[in-house]
Amino acid sequence: MPKKLTLNVDETIIEKAKTYAHQTGRSLSSLVENYLRDLVAREQPNSLIDEKISRLSGKIKLPEDFNEAEALRSFLEEKHLK
């Protein structure tokens, strides 16, 4: 059941997010909800994550200097702010 939430966010981010929401035919509320849903889903217990990673092991070759945190940050910025 939806519940009202008040947030304090930088005005520039709000305007960019509203524009993105309009361009993609979604509401700002749905963008925030989906972001939070994704964030919470990533907080799974390590055993489940380790199992998923072990199944993928050897399937993808990443550069030695690959930065997972930076890749995730870039992906989320691209997904939610542009």
Short mmCIF file of N, CA and C in Angstrom, two decimals, residues 12-58:
data_model
loop_
_atom_site.label_atom_id
_atom_site.label_comp_id
_atom_site.label_asym_id
_atom_site.label_seq_id
_atom_site.Cartn_x
_atom_site.Cartn_y
_atom_site.Cartn_z
N THR A 12 18.37 20.88 -8.36
CA THR A 12 18.83 20.52 -9.71
C THR A 12 18.54 19.06 -10.01
N ILE A 13 18.78 18.20 -9.04
CA ILE A 13 18.52 16.77 -9.20
C ILE A 13 17.02 16.53 -9.39
N ILE A 14 16.22 17.24 -8.62
CA ILE A 14 14.77 17.08 -8.74
C ILE A 14 14.31 17.45 -10.15
N GLU A 15 14.79 18.56 -10.67
CA GLU A 15 14.38 18.99 -12.01
C GLU A 15 14.83 18.00 -13.08
N LYS A 16 16.07 17.51 -12.97
CA LYS A 16 16.55 16.52 -13.94
C LYS A 16 15.75 15.23 -13.84
N ALA A 17 15.44 14.83 -12.62
CA ALA A 17 14.67 13.60 -12.41
C ALA A 17 13.25 13.75 -12.95
N LYS A 18 12.64 14.92 -12.76
CA LYS A 18 11.29 15.16 -13.30
C LYS A 18 11.31 15.10 -14.82
N THR A 19 12.33 15.71 -15.42
CA THR A 19 12.46 15.68 -16.88
C THR A 19 12.61 14.25 -17.37
N TYR A 20 13.49 13.49 -16.71
CA TYR A 20 13.70 12.09 -17.08
C TYR A 20 12.40 11.30 -16.94
N ALA A 21 11.70 11.50 -15.84
CA ALA A 21 10.44 10.78 -15.61
C ALA A 21 9.45 11.10 -16.72
N HIS A 22 9.34 12.37 -17.07
CA HIS A 22 8.41 12.78 -18.13
C HIS A 22 8.80 12.15 -19.47
N GLN A 23 10.09 12.18 -19.78
CA GLN A 23 10.57 11.63 -21.06
C GLN A 23 10.34 10.12 -21.16
N THR A 24 10.37 9.45 -20.03
CA THR A 24 10.21 7.99 -20.04
C THR A 24 8.79 7.55 -19.70
N GLY A 25 7.90 8.52 -19.51
CA GLY A 25 6.50 8.19 -19.24
C GLY A 25 6.26 7.58 -17.87
N ARG A 26 7.10 7.95 -16.92
CA ARG A 26 6.94 7.43 -15.56
C ARG A 26 6.78 8.59 -14.60
N SER A 27 6.37 8.28 -13.40
CA SER A 27 6.26 9.32 -12.38
C SER A 27 7.55 9.36 -11.57
N LEU A 28 7.79 10.50 -10.95
CA LEU A 28 8.96 10.64 -10.09
C LEU A 28 8.85 9.65 -8.92
N SER A 29 7.66 9.46 -8.42
CA SER A 29 7.45 8.50 -7.33
C SER A 29 7.85 7.09 -7.75
N SER A 30 7.49 6.70 -8.97
CA SER A 30 7.84 5.34 -9.42
C SER A 30 9.35 5.21 -9.60
N LEU A 31 10.02 6.28 -10.06
CA LEU A 31 11.48 6.23 -10.18
C LEU A 31 12.14 6.01 -8.82
N VAL A 32 11.69 6.78 -7.83
CA VAL A 32 12.25 6.65 -6.48
C VAL A 32 11.95 5.27 -5.91
N GLU A 33 10.71 4.82 -6.07
CA GLU A 33 10.34 3.50 -5.56
C GLU A 33 11.17 2.40 -6.21
N ASN A 34 11.35 2.46 -7.52
CA ASN A 34 12.14 1.44 -8.21
C ASN A 34 13.60 1.48 -7.78
N TYR A 35 14.14 2.68 -7.60
CA TYR A 35 15.52 2.81 -7.12
C TYR A 35 15.67 2.18 -5.74
N LEU A 36 14.75 2.50 -4.84
CA LEU A 36 14.82 1.94 -3.49
C LEU A 36 14.63 0.43 -3.51
N ARG A 37 13.73 -0.05 -4.37
CA ARG A 37 13.52 -1.50 -4.50
C ARG A 37 14.81 -2.19 -4.96
N ASP A 38 15.49 -1.60 -5.95
CA ASP A 38 16.76 -2.15 -6.43
C ASP A 38 17.82 -2.13 -5.33
N LEU A 39 17.87 -1.02 -4.61
CA LEU A 39 18.85 -0.87 -3.54
C LEU A 39 18.65 -1.93 -2.46
N VAL A 40 17.41 -2.12 -2.04
CA VAL A 40 17.10 -3.10 -1.00
C VAL A 40 17.37 -4.52 -1.49
N ALA A 41 17.08 -4.78 -2.76
CA ALA A 41 17.31 -6.12 -3.32
C ALA A 41 18.79 -6.47 -3.31
N ARG A 42 19.65 -5.46 -3.48
CA ARG A 42 21.09 -5.72 -3.46
C ARG A 42 21.59 -6.03 -2.06
N GLU A 43 20.79 -5.77 -1.05
CA GLU A 43 21.19 -6.02 0.33
C GLU A 43 20.86 -7.44 0.76
N GLN A 44 20.87 -8.36 -0.19
CA GLN A 44 20.60 -9.77 0.11
C GLN A 44 21.74 -10.33 0.95
N PRO A 45 21.47 -11.41 1.67
CA PRO A 45 22.55 -12.06 2.41
C PRO A 45 23.68 -12.47 1.46
N ASN A 46 24.91 -12.40 1.95
CA ASN A 46 26.07 -12.70 1.12
C ASN A 46 26.04 -14.09 0.51
N SER A 47 25.45 -15.06 1.20
CA SER A 47 25.44 -16.42 0.67
C SER A 47 24.67 -16.49 -0.65
N LEU A 48 23.57 -15.75 -0.77
CA LEU A 48 22.82 -15.74 -2.02
C LEU A 48 23.60 -15.04 -3.12
N ILE A 49 24.25 -13.96 -2.78
CA ILE A 49 25.04 -13.24 -3.76
C ILE A 49 26.22 -14.09 -4.20
N ASP A 50 26.91 -14.71 -3.24
CA ASP A 50 28.05 -15.56 -3.58
C ASP A 50 27.64 -16.70 -4.50
N GLU A 51 26.46 -17.27 -4.26
CA GLU A 51 25.97 -18.36 -5.11
C GLU A 51 25.76 -17.87 -6.54
N LYS A 52 25.15 -16.71 -6.69
CA LYS A 52 24.92 -16.15 -8.02
C LYS A 52 26.24 -15.86 -8.73
N ILE A 53 27.18 -15.30 -7.99
CA ILE A 53 28.47 -14.97 -8.58
C ILE A 53 29.22 -16.23 -8.98
N SER A 54 29.17 -17.26 -8.14
CA SER A 54 29.89 -18.48 -8.47
C SER A 54 29.33 -19.14 -9.73
N ARG A 55 28.02 -19.00 -9.98
CA ARG A 55 27.44 -19.56 -11.20
C ARG A 55 27.91 -18.79 -12.43
N LEU A 56 28.21 -17.51 -12.25
CA LEU A 56 28.68 -16.70 -13.36
C LEU A 56 30.20 -16.76 -13.54
N SER A 57 30.87 -17.30 -12.57
CA SER A 57 32.33 -17.34 -12.58
C SER A 57 32.86 -17.96 -13.87
N GLY A 58 33.80 -17.26 -14.50
CA GLY A 58 34.40 -17.74 -15.73
C GLY A 58 33.63 -17.37 -16.98
#
